[in-house]
Amino acid sequence: MDGNRRFAKKHNLQGLDAGHRAGFVSVTYVLQYCQEIGVPYVTLYAFGIDNFKREPEEVKCMMDLMLEKIELTIDQAISGNLKDLKVIFAGDLNLLNERLKVAAQSLMELTEQNRGLVAVVIVAYSTSHEIVQAIRESCVRKCVDGDSPLVLEMSDVEECMYTSIVPDPDLVIRSGGIDRLSNFMTWQSSRSLLHTTAALWPELGLWHLVWAILKFQRMHDYLQKKQKLD
């Protein structure tokens, strides 16, 4: 979800959160498009750990905006308007402020039994951090289980990752015209197709999404063969 700040600069939008507000509007549309197309899982990289290094005023604006949108979504869930959407927050939620963490947990609980599109919102996350935490948790589990000697398998680490409850992504779409993953699910996306679009995140529309999916479908047989060889 890259390009919010560039979008604000491009359109002379005022306010630290102007671009991010436009980005949240795009989230709503993308989720709607995915529901209509029949995509079962969507993972949104909303806030990386490195984003905490930005100016404190901007970080606060982003956290406040995220809380505002989560609370709005909670109201929709309570009123019964989110029956076709399940929301999962993944990442080191302990790095969030208490009010935001509680709100995220509440939304997950409210939509836990929902059927339809599963939206995974990645916050306070980086692959590096995730792997370190997963290895630590794996070691703790092994010690508690009394396994000796301590031997970690790949499956042990994967079970302790933040995203272990959802399938690995088939397609990674990077907005903003930059060809890199930015420490986003690099373990899980080792066999994924990376599609980069020049459109900034708030500019992402239905046809950008359709084009990425068509590209994935065209490459599907090759990707399947590659997975079998691996």
mmCIF file of N, CA and C in Angstrom, residues 65-111:
data_model
loop_
_atom_site.group_PDB
_atom_site.id
_atom_site.type_symbol
_atom_site.label_atom_id
_atom_site.label_comp_id
_atom_site.label_asym_id
_atom_site.label_seq_id
_atom_site.Cartn_x
_atom_site.Cartn_y
_atom_site.Cartn_z
ATOM 1 N N LEU A 65 -5.676 7.675 12.875
ATOM 2 C CA LEU A 65 -6.523 7.377 11.718
ATOM 3 C C LEU A 65 -6.888 5.893 11.683
ATOM 4 N N MET A 66 -5.926 5.044 11.987
ATOM 5 C CA MET A 66 -6.198 3.610 12.012
ATOM 6 C C MET A 66 -7.242 3.273 13.070
ATOM 7 N N LEU A 67 -7.110 3.889 14.245
ATOM 8 C CA LEU A 67 -8.088 3.671 15.306
ATOM 9 C C LEU A 67 -9.467 4.148 14.874
ATOM 10 N N GLU A 68 -9.517 5.312 14.255
ATOM 11 C CA GLU A 68 -10.792 5.860 13.771
ATOM 12 C C GLU A 68 -11.474 4.890 12.809
ATOM 13 N N LYS A 69 -10.716 4.348 11.868
ATOM 14 C CA LYS A 69 -11.286 3.449 10.865
ATOM 15 C C LYS A 69 -11.670 2.097 11.470
ATOM 16 N N ILE A 70 -10.882 1.618 12.421
ATOM 17 C CA ILE A 70 -11.227 0.353 13.081
ATOM 18 C C ILE A 70 -12.509 0.507 13.882
ATOM 19 N N GLU A 71 -12.628 1.613 14.610
ATOM 20 C CA GLU A 71 -13.846 1.833 15.402
ATOM 21 C C GLU A 71 -15.068 1.985 14.502
ATOM 22 N N LEU A 72 -14.893 2.615 13.351
ATOM 23 C CA LEU A 72 -15.988 2.727 12.388
ATOM 24 C C LEU A 72 -16.386 1.346 11.871
ATOM 25 N N THR A 73 -15.402 0.510 11.610
ATOM 26 C CA THR A 73 -15.673 -0.848 11.130
ATOM 27 C C THR A 73 -16.326 -1.689 12.218
ATOM 28 N N ILE A 74 -15.944 -1.458 13.466
ATOM 29 C CA ILE A 74 -16.592 -2.146 14.588
ATOM 30 C C ILE A 74 -18.077 -1.810 14.629
ATOM 31 N N ASP A 75 -18.400 -0.544 14.439
ATOM 32 C CA ASP A 75 -19.812 -0.131 14.411
ATOM 33 C C ASP A 75 -20.565 -0.850 13.291
ATOM 34 N N GLN A 76 -19.910 -0.997 12.135
ATOM 35 C CA GLN A 76 -20.544 -1.697 11.021
ATOM 36 C C GLN A 76 -20.753 -3.172 11.350
ATOM 37 N N ALA A 77 -19.778 -3.761 12.031
ATOM 38 C CA ALA A 77 -19.893 -5.170 12.407
ATOM 39 C C ALA A 77 -21.018 -5.380 13.413
ATOM 40 N N ILE A 78 -21.131 -4.470 14.371
ATOM 41 C CA ILE A 78 -22.181 -4.578 15.389
ATOM 42 C C ILE A 78 -23.560 -4.441 14.759
ATOM 43 N N SER A 79 -23.663 -3.595 13.745
ATOM 44 C CA SER A 79 -24.952 -3.378 13.082
ATOM 45 C C SER A 79 -25.282 -4.475 12.071
ATOM 46 N N GLY A 80 -24.363 -5.426 11.904
ATOM 47 C CA GLY A 80 -24.618 -6.560 11.017
ATOM 48 C C GLY A 80 -24.311 -6.318 9.560
ATOM 49 N N ASN A 81 -23.507 -5.299 9.257
ATOM 50 C CA ASN A 81 -23.211 -4.963 7.863
ATOM 51 C C ASN A 81 -21.897 -5.552 7.353
ATOM 52 N N LEU A 82 -21.266 -6.431 8.156
ATOM 53 C CA LEU A 82 -19.987 -7.010 7.733
ATOM 54 C C LEU A 82 -20.023 -8.537 7.739
ATOM 55 N N LYS A 83 -21.157 -9.112 7.437
ATOM 56 C CA LYS A 83 -21.305 -10.563 7.528
ATOM 57 C C LYS A 83 -20.454 -11.309 6.509
ATOM 58 N N ASP A 84 -20.054 -10.635 5.435
ATOM 59 C CA ASP A 84 -19.261 -11.277 4.383
ATOM 60 C C ASP A 84 -17.782 -10.930 4.467
ATOM 61 N N LEU A 85 -17.345 -10.426 5.626
ATOM 62 C CA LEU A 85 -15.945 -10.030 5.777
ATOM 63 C C LEU A 85 -15.412 -10.443 7.147
ATOM 64 N N LYS A 86 -14.305 -11.164 7.133
ATOM 65 C CA LYS A 86 -13.604 -11.529 8.365
ATOM 66 C C LYS A 86 -12.291 -10.758 8.407
ATOM 67 N N VAL A 87 -12.017 -10.086 9.515
ATOM 68 C CA VAL A 87 -10.814 -9.255 9.634
ATOM 69 C C VAL A 87 -9.845 -9.882 10.626
ATOM 70 N N ILE A 88 -8.599 -10.001 10.206
ATOM 71 C CA ILE A 88 -7.535 -10.518 11.064
ATOM 72 C C ILE A 88 -6.398 -9.502 11.078
ATOM 73 N N PHE A 89 -5.917 -9.150 12.265
ATOM 74 C CA PHE A 89 -4.741 -8.289 12.385
ATOM 75 C C PHE A 89 -3.535 -9.168 12.702
ATOM 76 N N ALA A 90 -2.453 -8.977 11.963
ATOM 77 C CA ALA A 90 -1.249 -9.769 12.158
ATOM 78 C C ALA A 90 -0.045 -8.848 12.275
ATOM 79 N N GLY A 91 0.889 -9.230 13.132
ATOM 80 C CA GLY A 91 2.063 -8.418 13.397
ATOM 81 C C GLY A 91 2.310 -8.399 14.894
ATOM 82 N N ASP A 92 3.251 -7.597 15.328
ATOM 83 C CA ASP A 92 3.531 -7.476 16.763
ATOM 84 C C ASP A 92 2.589 -6.431 17.353
ATOM 85 N N LEU A 93 1.383 -6.863 17.682
ATOM 86 C CA LEU A 93 0.360 -5.929 18.163
ATOM 87 C C LEU A 93 0.741 -5.290 19.491
ATOM 88 N N ASN A 94 1.700 -5.884 20.200
ATOM 89 C CA ASN A 94 2.146 -5.297 21.464
ATOM 90 C C ASN A 94 2.870 -3.965 21.263
ATOM 91 N N LEU A 95 3.266 -3.675 20.029
ATOM 92 C CA LEU A 95 3.925 -2.396 19.739
ATOM 93 C C LEU A 95 2.922 -1.265 19.532
ATOM 94 N N LEU A 96 1.640 -1.611 19.443
ATOM 95 C CA LEU A 96 0.593 -0.605 19.277
ATOM 96 C C LEU A 96 0.177 -0.054 20.633
ATOM 97 N N ASN A 97 -0.406 1.144 20.641
ATOM 98 C CA ASN A 97 -0.911 1.672 21.907
ATOM 99 C C ASN A 97 -2.109 0.838 22.360
ATOM 100 N N GLU A 98 -2.409 0.906 23.630
ATOM 101 C CA GLU A 98 -3.401 -0.002 24.220
ATOM 102 C C GLU A 98 -4.779 0.146 23.586
ATOM 103 N N ARG A 99 -5.194 1.362 23.341
ATOM 104 C CA ARG A 99 -6.530 1.568 22.780
ATOM 105 C C ARG A 99 -6.643 0.967 21.383
ATOM 106 N N LEU A 100 -5.604 1.133 20.585
ATOM 107 C CA LEU A 100 -5.606 0.590 19.230
ATOM 108 C C LEU A 100 -5.557 -0.937 19.263
ATOM 109 N N LYS A 101 -4.763 -1.474 20.165
ATOM 110 C CA LYS A 101 -4.654 -2.930 20.285
ATOM 111 C C LYS A 101 -5.985 -3.551 20.705
ATOM 112 N N VAL A 102 -6.659 -2.923 21.653
ATOM 113 C CA VAL A 102 -7.963 -3.416 22.115
ATOM 114 C C VAL A 102 -8.991 -3.345 20.991
ATOM 115 N N ALA A 103 -8.966 -2.255 20.228
ATOM 116 C CA ALA A 103 -9.914 -2.096 19.122
ATOM 117 C C ALA A 103 -9.689 -3.165 18.055
ATOM 118 N N ALA A 104 -8.426 -3.428 17.733
ATOM 119 C CA ALA A 104 -8.109 -4.460 16.741
ATOM 120 C C ALA A 104 -8.591 -5.825 17.211
ATOM 121 N N GLN A 105 -8.368 -6.124 18.475
ATOM 122 C CA GLN A 105 -8.816 -7.405 19.033
ATOM 123 C C GLN A 105 -10.338 -7.511 19.006
ATOM 124 N N SER A 106 -11.010 -6.423 19.304
ATOM 125 C CA SER A 106 -12.478 -6.418 19.299
ATOM 126 C C SER A 106 -13.027 -6.691 17.903
ATOM 127 N N LEU A 107 -12.427 -6.062 16.897
ATOM 128 C CA LEU A 107 -12.894 -6.267 15.522
ATOM 129 C C LEU A 107 -12.663 -7.709 15.079
ATOM 130 N N MET A 108 -11.541 -8.285 15.468
ATOM 131 C CA MET A 108 -11.282 -9.685 15.127
ATOM 132 C C MET A 108 -12.316 -10.605 15.760
ATOM 133 N N GLU A 109 -12.649 -10.338 17.010
ATOM 134 C CA GLU A 109 -13.633 -11.174 17.700
ATOM 135 C C GLU A 109 -15.022 -11.020 17.089
ATOM 136 N N LEU A 110 -15.373 -9.802 16.710
ATOM 137 C CA LEU A 110 -16.698 -9.548 16.138
ATOM 138 C C LEU A 110 -16.883 -10.213 14.777
ATOM 139 N N THR A 111 -15.801 -10.363 14.028
ATOM 140 C CA THR A 111 -15.911 -10.917 12.670
ATOM 141 C C THR A 111 -15.380 -12.348 12.574
#
